[in-house]
Amino acid sequence: MNSNDSIAIEVSDLKKSFGPVIAVDGISFTVMRGELFGFLGPNGAGKTTTINMLTGLARSDCGTIKINGLDVTHHPKSAQHLVGVVPDESNLYPELTGFENLCFCAALYGITKKERQRRAEELLKRFGLAEASRRKFASYSKGMKRKLTIAAGIIHQPPILFLDEPTTGIDVASARQIRQMIAELNKSGTTIFLTTHYIEEAERLCQRIAFIVSGKIIRIDTIENLLKPVKGQYVLQITLSEDSVLEEVFPDKFSAAFPSLRFELSGSGQVKVKANQPIPVGPLVRFFEQEGGEVLEARRVHPSLEEVFVELTGIEIELMKKEKEKSAGAGL
């Protein structure tokens, strides 16, 4: 097998605009067969536009897309049998039952009646939906709907699966189950292209990650390589009371008193202290209180992919989550 045979998805100089708005700005990347590849970025970064072009739901303005060696740039249906697609919002029919939805999706791929019924029953059991199989899809919870949508995406057993924000807007337990399903699918050999805005989800599931911001990819690397810059770094998170007044003396006075430390003050009353050596918690807390701050909590945290993302993009994770949750809520 040559190197090209091991590539599942190959994208070169892909661009897409909507009027004056550049949604995707000349991105290039490859996804290897059997890989779980994460596409990470804030709301509006270009994730969904990219996945729509890769799956044939949108045409690119320029650039090339290859799926398992097939050039699908102008003929997206040529690789339709090779891919499964799970959109960020369900595309299943509310008036059909879970079983009927899966059978209908299987029929679109030319699967025989006996075989599609067998696969539907198998997937319903596998995804914990067997008891709800004869209920209408409209009656399903958000978590159940997302599970069935994933089941529909793999009913034809595709070697490549596209997942667009699979755990957004669902409860914690369902999100955990879906992440486990994604990991199991990948372990069984399925190549997965996953878009997400959840840092912890990407860090837990993916082998490699692309950071996309404002339509541009700013970094692609393995989790291990992305974390290398923060290994050996010490981080202390200090939470202050709402009536603490530190703006006038922060950060100059703190940096002068502790020259080996780096301070970041957020609007939510939290201060992040970073250093390349262990941080003296006691003296630091006492100094905060002497300068008019009431310390509610001081805890050491392990640097993570979040630190890397914030450093590369300048985008705070909490703000990114709120943006996505707001947009998800608007679409309900």
Rosetta silent file (secondary structure, phi, psi, omega in degrees, C-alpha in Angstrom):
SEQUENCE: MNSNDSIAIEVSDLKKSFGPVIAVDGISFTVMRGELFGFLGPNGAGKTTTINMLTGLARSDCGTIKINGLDVTHHPKSAQHLVGVVPDESNLYPELTGFENLCFCAALYGITKKERQRRAEELLKRFGLAEASRRKFASYSKGMKRKLTIAAGIIHQPPILFLDEPTTGIDVASARQIRQMIAELNKSGTTIFLTTHYIEEAERLCQRIAFIVSGKIIRIDTIENLLKPVKGQYVLQITLSEDSVLEEVFPDKFSAAFPSLRFELSGSGQVKVKANQPIPVGPLVRFFEQEGGEVLEARRVHPSLEEVFVELTGIEIELMKKEKEKSAGAGL
SCORE:     score description
SCORE:     0.000 S_00000001
   1 L     0.000  122.545  177.467    0.000    0.000    0.000 S_00000001
   2 L   -81.763  174.116 -173.496    1.516    3.355   -0.992 S_00000001
   3 H   -61.964  -33.814 -179.716    1.129    6.537    1.071 S_00000001
   4 H   -68.224  -30.442 -179.932   -1.803    7.794   -1.022 S_00000001
   5 H   -68.350  -19.991 -178.603   -3.728    4.576   -0.360 S_00000001
   6 H   -91.227    1.079  179.992   -3.642    5.318    3.373 S_00000001
   7 E   -94.880  124.378  178.749   -5.339    8.710    2.948 S_00000001
   8 E   -88.517  -43.994 -178.271   -9.113    8.758    3.549 S_00000001
   9 E  -130.719  128.783  177.935   -9.769   12.485    3.035 S_00000001
  10 E  -130.551  119.737 -176.718   -7.548   14.898    1.135 S_00000001
  11 E  -121.866  132.726 -179.407   -8.427   18.606    0.919 S_00000001
  12 E  -133.856  121.786  174.062   -6.410   21.216   -0.946 S_00000001
  13 E    50.270   47.416 -176.993   -6.919   25.012   -0.993 S_00000001
  14 E   -79.038  130.497 -178.938  -10.659   24.778   -0.266 S_00000001
  15 E  -135.317  146.199  176.748  -12.559   28.084   -0.337 S_00000001
  16 E  -154.081  128.623  177.391  -16.176   29.113    0.133 S_00000001
  17 E  -123.918  151.040  171.915  -17.812   32.545    0.359 S_00000001
  18 E  -120.550   95.094 -173.487  -21.363   33.697    0.954 S_00000001
  19 L    64.294 -129.566 -179.161  -21.515   37.100   -0.688 S_00000001
  20 L   -79.544   -7.996 -176.007  -18.882   39.283    0.981 S_00000001
  21 E   -90.454  121.584  176.579  -18.413   36.806    3.858 S_00000001
  22 E   -89.118  107.716 -176.902  -15.493   34.367    3.472 S_00000001
  23 E   -83.178  -41.111  178.511  -16.610   31.247    5.361 S_00000001
  24 E  -132.693  126.515 -166.438  -13.678   28.978    4.444 S_00000001
  25 E  -120.649   74.236  172.458  -10.432   30.590    3.339 S_00000001
  26 E    69.960   49.312 -177.270   -8.077   28.276    1.460 S_00000001
  27 E   -89.751  148.285  177.473   -7.768   25.356    3.873 S_00000001
  28 E  -139.207  137.420  176.861   -5.737   22.189    3.209 S_00000001
  29 E  -168.910  165.244  173.677   -5.456   18.980    5.254 S_00000001
  30 E  -129.704  150.306  174.236   -5.471   15.196    5.071 S_00000001
  31 E  -122.993  126.473 -177.396   -7.182   12.575    7.229 S_00000001
  32 E   -82.281  154.168  177.542   -5.629    9.109    7.340 S_00000001
  33 L   -61.226  134.379 -179.513   -7.662    5.907    7.133 S_00000001
  34 L    82.513    1.526 -177.339   -8.735    4.739   10.571 S_00000001
  35 L   -88.824  150.336  170.066   -8.026    8.137   12.124 S_00000001
  36 E  -108.100  103.656 -171.212  -10.313   10.123   14.412 S_00000001
  37 E  -104.961  125.775 -178.821   -9.657   13.679   13.209 S_00000001
  38 E   -99.991  138.880  177.314  -10.997   16.669   15.126 S_00000001
  39 E  -116.627  103.492 -167.171  -12.007   19.996   13.591 S_00000001
  40 E  -114.393  130.226  177.842  -12.066   22.431   16.489 S_00000001
  41 L  -178.643  167.639 -178.694  -13.182   26.049   16.508 S_00000001
  42 L   -72.397  171.840  175.820  -15.710   28.600   17.748 S_00000001
  43 L   -59.179  131.975  179.236  -19.194   29.148   16.387 S_00000001
  44 L    84.668    9.193 -177.362  -18.959   30.632   12.875 S_00000001
  45 L   -76.545  -20.704 -178.047  -15.371   29.472   12.319 S_00000001
  46 L   116.867    8.861 -177.097  -16.265   27.533    9.165 S_00000001
  47 H   -64.608  -52.944 -176.794  -16.631   24.013   10.581 S_00000001
  48 H   -67.015  -37.491  176.982  -20.126   23.260    9.268 S_00000001
  49 H   -60.905  -41.402  178.922  -19.421   24.890    5.893 S_00000001
  50 H   -63.084  -48.673 -177.713  -16.358   22.663    5.547 S_00000001
  51 H   -65.588  -32.961  176.959  -18.224   19.482    6.443 S_00000001
  52 H   -65.463  -37.502  177.389  -21.038   20.445    4.037 S_00000001
  53 H   -70.845  -39.495 -179.180  -18.528   20.747    1.182 S_00000001
  54 H   -65.913  -30.120 -176.616  -16.857   17.459    2.098 S_00000001
  55 L  -101.096    6.170  175.387  -20.197   15.630    2.096 S_00000001
  56 L    83.878    8.852  178.719  -21.590   17.234   -1.073 S_00000001
  57 L   -84.100  -13.190  177.147  -24.204   19.452    0.607 S_00000001
  58 L  -145.280  147.585  178.227  -22.417   22.597   -0.607 S_00000001
  59 L   -93.358  139.136  176.742  -20.201   23.377   -3.570 S_00000001
  60 L   -79.124  156.155  174.562  -16.780   24.922   -3.024 S_00000001
  61 L   -77.361  -36.449  174.618  -15.736   28.081   -4.857 S_00000001
  62 E  -162.356  170.734 -176.810  -12.357   26.519   -5.553 S_00000001
  63 E   104.673  173.391 -178.857  -10.031   23.802   -4.298 S_00000001
  64 E  -128.018  149.430  177.185  -10.155   20.008   -4.449 S_00000001
  65 E  -130.758  128.362  175.277  -11.642   17.261   -2.273 S_00000001
  66 E  -123.797  131.699  177.138  -10.701   13.584   -2.519 S_00000001
  67 E  -115.960  116.356 -175.897  -12.459   10.805   -0.608 S_00000001
  68 L    48.737   40.713  177.445  -10.563    7.473   -0.618 S_00000001
  69 L    86.799  -12.595  179.866   -8.755    8.668   -3.729 S_00000001
  70 E   -85.414  128.190  177.234  -11.935    9.680   -5.592 S_00000001
  71 E   -78.418  107.378 -176.006  -12.037   13.320   -6.717 S_00000001
  72 L  -106.524   12.723 -177.370  -15.459   14.435   -5.476 S_00000001
  73 L   -56.104  -46.658 -178.630  -14.962   18.177   -6.000 S_00000001
  74 L  -109.767   -8.007  179.698  -17.390   18.292   -8.901 S_00000001
  75 L  -132.163   68.242 -174.439  -18.962   14.820   -8.523 S_00000001
  76 H   -60.556  -26.891 -177.566  -19.815   14.480   -4.813 S_00000001
  77 H   -74.245  -12.354 -178.335  -22.147   11.507   -5.365 S_00000001
  78 H   -67.081  -20.966  179.419  -19.277    9.362   -6.637 S_00000001
  79 H  -116.006   15.338 -175.519  -18.213    8.674   -3.028 S_00000001
  80 H   -58.499  -36.205 -178.253  -21.674    8.712   -1.453 S_00000001
  81 H   -72.753  -13.488 -177.065  -21.525    4.997   -0.635 S_00000001
  82 H   -91.994  -13.738 -172.636  -18.245    5.518    1.232 S_00000001
  83 E  -123.990  149.292  169.997  -19.426    8.108    3.721 S_00000001
  84 E  -116.481  145.793 -175.671  -21.944    8.479    6.514 S_00000001
  85 E  -128.949  126.950  174.616  -23.099   11.924    7.614 S_00000001
  86 E  -118.719  101.041 -177.055  -24.469   12.992   10.990 S_00000001
  87 L   -71.666  167.392 -179.260  -25.494   16.683   10.763 S_00000001
  88 L   -69.660  -22.686  173.644  -25.603   19.040   13.742 S_00000001
  89 L  -122.832  138.935 -174.147  -29.414   18.987   13.514 S_00000001
  90 L   -59.969  140.377  176.951  -31.333   15.790   12.855 S_00000001
  91 L  -111.819   19.050 -179.934  -32.502   15.131    9.298 S_00000001
  92 L   -88.154  170.382 -172.629  -34.794   12.225   10.230 S_00000001
  93 L   -95.619  119.732 -175.785  -38.585   12.145    9.896 S_00000001
  94 L   -63.019  -28.739 -175.960  -40.590   13.016   13.043 S_00000001
  95 L   -83.121  -11.105  178.283  -43.692   11.107   11.911 S_00000001
  96 L   -94.670  156.120  175.958  -41.788    7.816   11.432 S_00000001
  97 E   -76.739  170.867  176.619  -40.731    5.479   14.233 S_00000001
  98 H   -58.871  -44.960  179.095  -37.074    4.896   15.050 S_00000001
  99 H   -62.291  -44.791 -178.760  -37.187    1.538   13.256 S_00000001
 100 H   -65.438  -37.936  178.144  -38.921    3.026   10.184 S_00000001
 101 H   -61.760  -45.001 -179.253  -36.397    5.868    9.965 S_00000001
 102 H   -66.634  -41.317  178.321  -33.470    3.462    9.921 S_00000001
 103 H   -63.601  -39.771  178.925  -35.112    1.183    7.370 S_00000001
 104 H   -63.297  -45.000  179.475  -35.885    4.161    5.135 S_00000001
 105 H   -62.329  -39.745  179.290  -32.275    5.379    5.297 S_00000001
 106 H   -65.525  -36.954  179.579  -31.012    1.891    4.471 S_00000001
 107 H   -63.091  -31.808  178.889  -33.374    1.683    1.480 S_00000001
 108 H   -62.866  -23.979  179.347  -31.780    4.849    0.044 S_00000001
 109 L   -98.304   10.279  175.785  -28.538    2.881   -0.258 S_00000001
 110 L    76.578   19.843  179.319  -30.213   -0.029   -2.031 S_00000001
 111 L   -77.496  137.652 -176.973  -30.039   -2.431    0.896 S_00000001
 112 L   -63.683  157.175 -176.013  -32.546   -5.286    0.652 S_00000001
 113 H   -57.825  -46.024 -178.233  -35.612   -5.284    2.900 S_00000001
 114 H   -62.944  -43.000 -177.451  -34.500   -8.260    4.968 S_00000001
 115 H   -70.559  -40.107 -179.396  -30.996   -6.882    5.454 S_00000001
 116 H   -68.145  -33.590  176.796  -32.106   -3.333    6.319 S_00000001
 117 H   -68.400  -38.707  177.846  -34.534   -4.648    8.934 S_00000001
 118 H   -63.872  -46.201 -179.479  -31.770   -6.781   10.430 S_00000001
 119 H   -65.702  -38.608  179.737  -29.349   -3.848   10.539 S_00000001
 120 H   -61.697  -46.953  179.710  -31.998   -1.516   11.985 S_00000001
 121 H   -62.517  -40.977 -179.220  -32.785   -3.916   14.829 S_00000001
 122 H   -63.186  -44.883 -178.673  -29.082   -4.456   15.479 S_00000001
 123 H   -70.585  -37.776  177.883  -28.314   -0.715   15.662 S_00000001
 124 H   -61.349  -40.478  178.105  -31.337    0.065   17.831 S_00000001
 125 H   -68.957  -43.682 -178.251  -30.152   -2.534   20.323 S_00000001
 126 H   -62.376  -35.612 -177.048  -26.535   -1.354   20.124 S_00000001
 127 L   -95.145    9.890  176.844  -27.510    2.269   20.784 S_00000001
 128 L    70.018   30.343 -177.264  -29.891    1.420   23.637 S_00000001
 129 L  -116.876   10.907 -175.439  -33.004    2.372   21.662 S_00000001
 130 H   -58.619  -41.094 -178.259  -34.659   -1.046   21.247 S_00000001
 131 H   -68.816  -23.455 -179.585  -37.511   -0.249   23.650 S_00000001
 132 H  -101.179   10.090 -172.548  -38.268    2.983   21.784 S_00000001
 133 L   -62.738  -29.131 -178.029  -37.955    1.465   18.305 S_00000001
 134 L   -99.653    6.776  175.111  -41.725    1.577   17.608 S_00000001
 135 L   -89.191  151.009  178.778  -42.201    5.088   18.994 S_00000001
 136 E   -68.260  144.148 -177.833  -42.343    8.068   16.678 S_00000001
 137 H   -57.939  -32.654 -178.768  -39.093    9.983   16.350 S_00000001
 138 H   -61.021  -24.451 -177.325  -40.862   13.199   17.399 S_00000001
 139 H   -88.095   -4.302 -177.817  -41.340   11.764   20.900 S_00000001
 140 L   -73.424  151.051  172.432  -37.633   11.065   21.435 S_00000001
 141 L   -73.129  169.733  179.596  -35.495   13.117   23.821 S_00000001
 142 H   -59.433  -43.080  179.856  -32.618   15.165   22.383 S_00000001
 143 H   -63.796  -41.435  178.728  -30.116   12.506   23.389 S_00000001
 144 H   -65.539  -40.275  178.851  -32.171    9.719   21.834 S_00000001
 145 H   -61.231  -42.203 -179.277  -32.596   11.720   18.636 S_00000001
 146 H   -66.032  -40.155  177.923  -28.837   12.211   18.360 S_00000001
 147 H   -61.207  -45.317 -178.463  -28.195    8.485   18.893 S_00000001
 148 H   -67.222  -34.938  178.523  -30.688    7.509   16.202 S_00000001
 149 H   -64.777  -37.521  175.966  -29.214   10.091   13.815 S_00000001
 150 H   -67.636  -42.162  177.802  -25.776    8.503   14.301 S_00000001
 151 H   -59.082  -41.346  178.775  -27.292    5.041   13.759 S_00000001
 152 H   -64.789  -33.627 -179.426  -28.856    6.300   10.508 S_00000001
 153 H   -70.174  -20.667 -178.084  -25.468    7.649    9.421 S_00000001
 154 L  -116.477   12.068 -177.577  -23.821    4.216    9.703 S_00000001
 155 L   -59.915  -28.802 -179.109  -26.730    1.994    8.557 S_00000001
 156 L   -98.205   13.205  175.472  -24.871    1.309    5.268 S_00000001
 157 L    54.906   55.777 -178.133  -21.599    0.552    7.119 S_00000001
 158 L   -75.294  148.466  176.978  -19.519    3.359    5.586 S_00000001
 159 L   -76.225  -17.203 -178.618  -15.727    3.382    6.081 S_00000001
 160 E  -127.582  132.321 -178.782  -15.794    7.165    6.690 S_00000001
 161 E  -125.414  129.621  175.847  -18.127    9.001    9.073 S_00000001
 162 E  -104.205  123.798 -179.935  -18.656   12.771    9.331 S_00000001
 163 E  -120.642  118.055 -179.231  -19.989   14.003   12.676 S_00000001
 164 E  -104.125  107.766  179.151  -20.959   17.664   13.026 S_00000001
 165 L    48.463   59.907 -171.931  -21.146   18.788   16.694 S_00000001
 166 L   -66.432  -21.713 -175.739  -22.532   15.392   17.851 S_00000001
 167 L  -114.896   11.211  179.953  -22.945   16.264   21.557 S_00000001
 168 L   -71.731  132.458  172.542  -24.146   19.880   21.440 S_00000001
 169 L    77.936   12.791  178.700  -27.355   20.601   23.338 S_00000001
 170 L  -116.672  165.649 -175.681  -27.848   17.170   24.916 S_00000001
 171 L   -70.011  161.479 -174.213  -27.661   16.019   28.528 S_00000001
 172 H   -59.773  -44.132 -178.157  -24.383   14.951   30.138 S_00000001
 173 H   -62.870  -44.272  179.543  -25.243   11.233   30.345 S_00000001
 174 H   -66.097  -39.516  178.933  -26.239   11.040   26.658 S_00000001
 175 H   -61.454  -40.645  179.148  -23.147   12.998   25.632 S_00000001
 176 H   -64.003  -42.874  179.367  -20.959   10.521   27.526 S_00000001
 177 H   -63.507  -41.246 -178.384  -22.676    7.570   25.823 S_00000001
 178 H   -67.456  -39.841  176.846  -22.278    9.150   22.387 S_00000001
 179 H   -61.803  -38.421  178.263  -18.567    9.827   22.952 S_00000001
 180 H   -65.508  -40.434  177.964  -18.148    6.180   23.921 S_00000001
 181 H   -62.562  -42.072  179.967  -19.971    5.093   20.746 S_00000001
 182 H   -62.131  -44.558  179.385  -17.723    7.343   18.637 S_00000001
 183 H   -62.513  -40.078 -179.706  -14.598    5.865   20.242 S_00000001
 184 H   -67.821  -40.032  177.502  -15.882    2.318   19.641 S_00000001
 185 H   -61.273  -43.425  179.483  -16.692    3.049   15.993 S_00000001
 186 H   -66.152  -40.201  179.825  -13.195    4.399   15.462 S_00000001
 187 H   -62.732  -30.782  179.556  -11.653    1.429   17.279 S_00000001
 188 L   -79.943   -2.636  175.209  -13.499   -0.897   14.893 S_00000001
 189 L   115.698   -5.654 -179.099  -11.792    0.810   11.935 S_00000001
 190 L   -73.483  129.845  172.840  -14.142    3.645   10.921 S_00000001
 191 E   -77.261  130.125 -175.542  -12.413    6.864    9.860 S_00000001
 192 E  -125.932  129.018  173.493  -14.105    9.741   11.679 S_00000001
 193 E  -109.188  112.703 -171.507  -14.102   13.457   10.900 S_00000001
 194 E  -117.181  121.200  171.461  -15.482   15.225   13.977 S_00000001
 195 E   -97.391  140.585 -179.706  -16.329   18.917   14.293 S_00000001
 196 E  -159.017  159.744  170.284  -16.699   20.233   17.815 S_00000001
 197 L  -115.579    3.171  178.657  -16.306   23.321   19.990 S_00000001
 198 L   -91.258  109.420 -179.877  -15.772   21.240   23.138 S_00000001
 199 H   -57.484  -45.892 -176.134  -12.051   21.194   23.932 S_00000001
 200 H   -65.219  -31.656  177.590  -12.376   18.292   26.376 S_00000001
 201 H   -66.216  -46.416  179.487  -14.261   16.246   23.767 S_00000001
 202 H   -63.871  -42.561 -177.958  -11.528   16.750   21.174 S_00000001
 203 H   -64.774  -36.283 -176.901   -8.766   16.040   23.678 S_00000001
 204 H   -76.232  -37.424 -169.844  -10.443   12.830   24.831 S_00000001
 205 H   -98.896  -38.188 -164.256  -11.394   11.388   21.426 S_00000001
 206 L   -89.257  149.200  172.420   -9.108   12.627   18.667 S_00000001
 207 L   -86.340  -40.562  175.431   -5.692   11.538   17.497 S_00000001
 208 E  -130.766  156.142 -177.674   -5.086   14.765   15.574 S_00000001
 209 E  -137.022  139.877  169.949   -6.786   18.149   15.695 S_00000001
 210 E  -109.976  127.110  173.394   -7.085   21.105   13.339 S_00000001
 211 E   -90.170  122.791  178.220   -7.803   24.499   14.932 S_00000001
 212 E  -120.191  129.860 -179.972   -9.962   26.614   12.619 S_00000001
 213 E  -139.434  128.523  178.464  -10.731   30.293   13.261 S_00000001
 214 L    52.869   40.931  174.581  -12.403   32.742   10.842 S_00000001
 215 L    81.559   -1.146 -179.064  -12.236   30.230    7.995 S_00000001
 216 E  -117.140  140.765  172.936   -8.499   29.560    8.330 S_00000001
 217 E   -84.070  122.242 -177.028   -6.699   26.566    9.802 S_00000001
 218 E  -102.382  -14.020  177.627   -4.100   27.939   12.214 S_00000001
 219 E  -167.419  136.280  171.660   -2.620   24.651   13.476 S_00000001
 220 E  -130.173  127.961  178.810   -2.875   20.912   12.776 S_00000001
 221 E  -168.175  172.137  174.525   -1.091   18.425   14.987 S_00000001
 222 E   -74.486  158.974  176.813   -1.383   15.400   17.249 S_00000001
 223 H   -57.179  -44.191 -178.195   -2.663   15.855   20.812 S_00000001
 224 H   -58.605  -46.041 -178.946    0.788   14.889   22.094 S_00000001
 225 H   -70.109  -35.481  179.160    2.568   17.536   20.024 S_00000001
 226 H   -65.470  -33.503 -177.435    0.007   20.224   20.830 S_00000001
 227 H   -83.415  -12.465 -177.459    0.489   19.620   24.552 S_00000001
 228 H   -55.925  -42.284 -178.488    4.298   19.706   24.434 S_00000001
 229 H   -63.324  -24.680 -176.811    4.561   23.497   24.924 S_00000001
 230 H  -101.016   -4.526  176.280    2.556   23.338   28.189 S_00000001
 231 L   -69.329  136.855 -176.901    4.188   20.265   29.699 S_00000001
 232 L    85.781    0.578  177.772    6.304   21.306   32.663 S_00000001
 233 L   -95.529  140.004  179.676    4.208   24.450   33.120 S_00000001
 234 E  -105.783  136.489 -178.504    2.554   25.119   36.485 S_00000001
 235 E  -132.002  131.679  175.541   -0.855   26.787   36.691 S_00000001
 236 E  -121.322  128.051  178.165   -2.725   28.099   39.743 S_00000001
 237 E  -106.414  122.570 -178.471   -6.310   29.312   39.453 S_00000001
 238 E  -111.937  126.483  178.550   -7.438   31.841   42.059 S_00000001
 239 E  -104.737  128.428 -177.032  -11.113   32.705   42.503 S_00000001
 240 E  -109.609  156.101  175.525  -11.904   36.075   44.071 S_00000001
 241 L   -69.090  158.340 -175.556  -15.080   37.448   45.649 S_00000001
 242 L   -64.012  -27.049 -177.198  -17.177   39.766   43.502 S_00000001
 243 L   -93.482   10.254  176.001  -16.347   42.831   45.607 S_00000001
 244 L   -68.939  135.933 -178.609  -12.575   42.374   45.307 S_00000001
 245 L  -117.367  104.051 -177.411  -10.924   45.493   43.863 S_00000001
 246 L  -127.585   -8.056 -172.985   -7.663   44.727   42.096 S_00000001
 247 L   -55.735  -36.752 -174.864   -7.893   46.512   38.742 S_00000001
 248 L   -72.386  -27.031 -177.263   -5.819   49.507   39.863 S_00000001
 249 L  -108.952   -1.820 -174.799   -2.870   47.442   41.071 S_00000001
 250 L  -107.662  136.054    3.369   -3.134   44.513   38.679 S_00000001
 251 L  -100.808   -2.771 -171.785   -0.992   43.210   37.038 S_00000001
 252 H   -55.056  -47.445 -175.905    1.982   45.570   37.496 S_00000001
 253 H   -66.534  -36.337 -179.784    2.201   45.338   41.280 S_00000001
 254 H   -70.449  -41.749 -179.806    1.819   41.555   41.241 S_00000001
 255 H   -65.411  -34.505  178.428    4.433   41.105   38.524 S_00000001
 256 H   -68.573  -38.587 -178.798    6.852   43.320   40.479 S_00000001
 257 H   -76.194  -31.627 -178.673    6.330   41.277   43.659 S_00000001
 258 L  -130.681   75.802 -173.899    6.506   37.911   41.850 S_00000001
 259 L   -63.857  -20.449 -179.010    8.675   38.439   38.750 S_00000001
 260 L   -86.627   -3.193 -177.597    8.853   34.711   37.916 S_00000001
 261 L  -107.374  153.089  175.569    5.039   34.431   37.639 S_00000001
 262 E  -115.970  133.356 -174.553    2.650   35.402   34.841 S_00000001
 263 E  -115.855  137.499  174.919   -0.805   36.737   35.744 S_00000001
 264 E  -131.077  120.749 -179.636   -4.047   36.730   33.741 S_00000001
 265 E  -103.982  126.150  177.572   -7.148   38.439   35.145 S_00000001
 266 L  -105.175  160.571 -178.222  -10.564   37.506   33.703 S_00000001
 267 L   -69.099  -10.436 -176.799  -13.803   39.445   34.109 S_00000001
 268 L   -92.590   16.810  178.699  -15.363   36.572   36.055 S_00000001
 269 L    77.635   22.407  179.147  -13.243   37.200   39.163 S_00000001
 270 E  -117.423  140.653  177.903  -10.680   34.550   38.344 S_00000001
 271 E  -121.034  128.486  175.829   -6.925   34.982   38.114 S_00000001
 272 E  -102.670  128.976  178.638   -4.708   32.466   36.382 S_00000001
 273 E  -114.417  127.438 -176.913   -1.110   32.343   37.572 S_00000001
 274 E  -124.244  147.991  179.106    1.438   30.555   35.379 S_00000001
 275 E  -160.212  163.630  176.505    5.077   29.644   35.901 S_00000001
 276 L   -96.859   15.258  179.502    7.778   27.236   34.810 S_00000001
 277 L  -148.694  164.280  179.390    8.354   26.231   38.435 S_00000001
 278 L   -54.465  140.502 -175.738    6.148   25.377   41.460 S_00000001
 279 L   -95.883  129.242  178.944    4.000   28.360   42.540 S_00000001
 280 L   -74.882   99.117 -172.673    4.157   29.547   46.194 S_00000001
 281 H   -66.107  -49.805 -175.931    0.461   29.446   47.085 S_00000001
 282 H   -56.830  -57.213  179.513    0.602   30.878   50.636 S_00000001
 283 H   -58.124  -35.647 -179.089    2.640   34.044   49.925 S_00000001
 284 H   -67.156  -46.342  179.729    0.617   34.654   46.771 S_00000001
 285 H   -62.329  -42.480  179.696   -2.774   34.416   48.535 S_00000001
 286 H   -62.565  -39.243  179.394   -1.555   36.691   51.354 S_00000001
 287 H   -65.964  -41.042  176.409   -0.378   39.269   48.834 S_00000001
 288 H   -56.811  -46.179 -176.700   -3.761   39.191   47.053 S_00000001
 289 H   -69.877  -33.227  176.083   -5.555   39.832   50.346 S_00000001
 290 H   -65.358  -29.483 -178.260   -3.179   42.650   51.301 S_00000001
 291 L   -92.382   12.414  173.811   -4.033   44.371   48.024 S_00000001
 292 L    97.849   13.452  178.922   -7.803   44.263   48.638 S_00000001
 293 L  -105.981  135.175  175.902   -8.770   40.922   47.172 S_00000001
 294 L   -98.706  113.162 -175.997  -10.784   38.296   49.049 S_00000001
 295 E   -85.251  118.829  178.222   -9.586   34.854   47.921 S_00000001
 296 E   -89.952  -32.920 -177.387  -12.366   32.261   47.835 S_00000001
 297 E  -157.189  143.331  172.949  -10.341   29.449   46.294 S_00000001
 298 E  -137.326  115.535 -177.645   -6.816   28.721   45.104 S_00000001
 299 E  -138.356  145.619  177.030   -6.234   25.457   43.284 S_00000001
 300 E   -80.318  137.341  177.885   -3.587   23.977   41.081 S_00000001
 301 E  -124.917  150.367  178.524   -4.760   22.953   37.632 S_00000001
 302 L   -86.853  127.057  176.970   -3.097   20.791   35.013 S_00000001
 303 L   -57.677  143.938 -175.489   -2.408   22.609   31.728 S_00000001
 304 L  -140.100 -172.477  178.410   -4.456   21.124   28.921 S_00000001
 305 H   -60.511  -27.393  177.174   -5.407   21.514   25.296 S_00000001
 306 H   -58.510  -42.571  179.053   -7.544   24.468   26.399 S_00000001
 307 H   -59.795  -43.203 -179.412   -4.373   26.384   27.289 S_00000001
 308 H   -64.040  -45.388 -178.027   -2.958   25.690   23.818 S_00000001
 309 H   -61.863  -46.643 -179.385   -6.179   26.733   22.076 S_00000001
 310 H   -63.034  -40.646 -179.107   -6.491   29.996   24.002 S_00000001
 311 H   -65.847  -39.696 -177.853   -2.833   30.812   23.393 S_00000001
 312 H   -76.118  -34.953 -172.142   -3.075   30.150   19.639 S_00000001
 313 H  -106.734  -24.862 -174.933   -6.454   31.792   19.018 S_00000001
 314 L    76.545    9.348 -177.552   -6.959   34.323   21.798 S_00000001
 315 L  -101.119  125.603  178.422  -10.493   32.944   22.191 S_00000001
 316 L   -75.333  136.343 -175.552  -11.720   32.098   25.688 S_00000001
 317 H   -63.265  -42.726 -177.992  -13.323   28.645   25.891 S_00000001
 318 H   -61.738  -38.918  177.947  -16.240   29.705   28.111 S_00000001
 319 H   -64.697  -39.826  179.658  -17.173   32.427   25.625 S_00000001
 320 H   -63.165  -42.200  179.086  -17.032   29.895   22.798 S_00000001
 321 H   -63.963  -43.563 -178.811  -19.363   27.532   24.670 S_00000001
 322 H   -63.289  -39.117  178.223  -21.857   30.271   25.446 S_00000001
 323 H   -60.887  -45.357 -177.186  -21.956   31.339   21.809 S_00000001
 324 H   -69.059  -41.901 -179.557  -22.668   27.793   20.636 S_00000001
 325 H   -64.304  -36.745  177.928  -25.250   27.097   23.328 S_00000001
 326 H   -64.131  -44.256 -179.354  -27.010   30.346   22.457 S_00000001
 327 H   -69.395  -35.898  178.996  -27.135   29.470   18.766 S_00000001
 328 H   -66.090  -41.158  179.870  -28.244   25.899   19.548 S_00000001
 329 H   -65.308  -34.109 -179.467  -31.049   27.214   21.771 S_00000001
 330 H   -68.021  -24.671 -177.259  -32.205   29.587   19.053 S_00000001
 331 L   -90.374   -0.918 -177.810  -32.648   26.672   16.694 S_00000001
 332 L   -74.453    0.000    0.000  -34.887   24.601   18.972 S_00000001
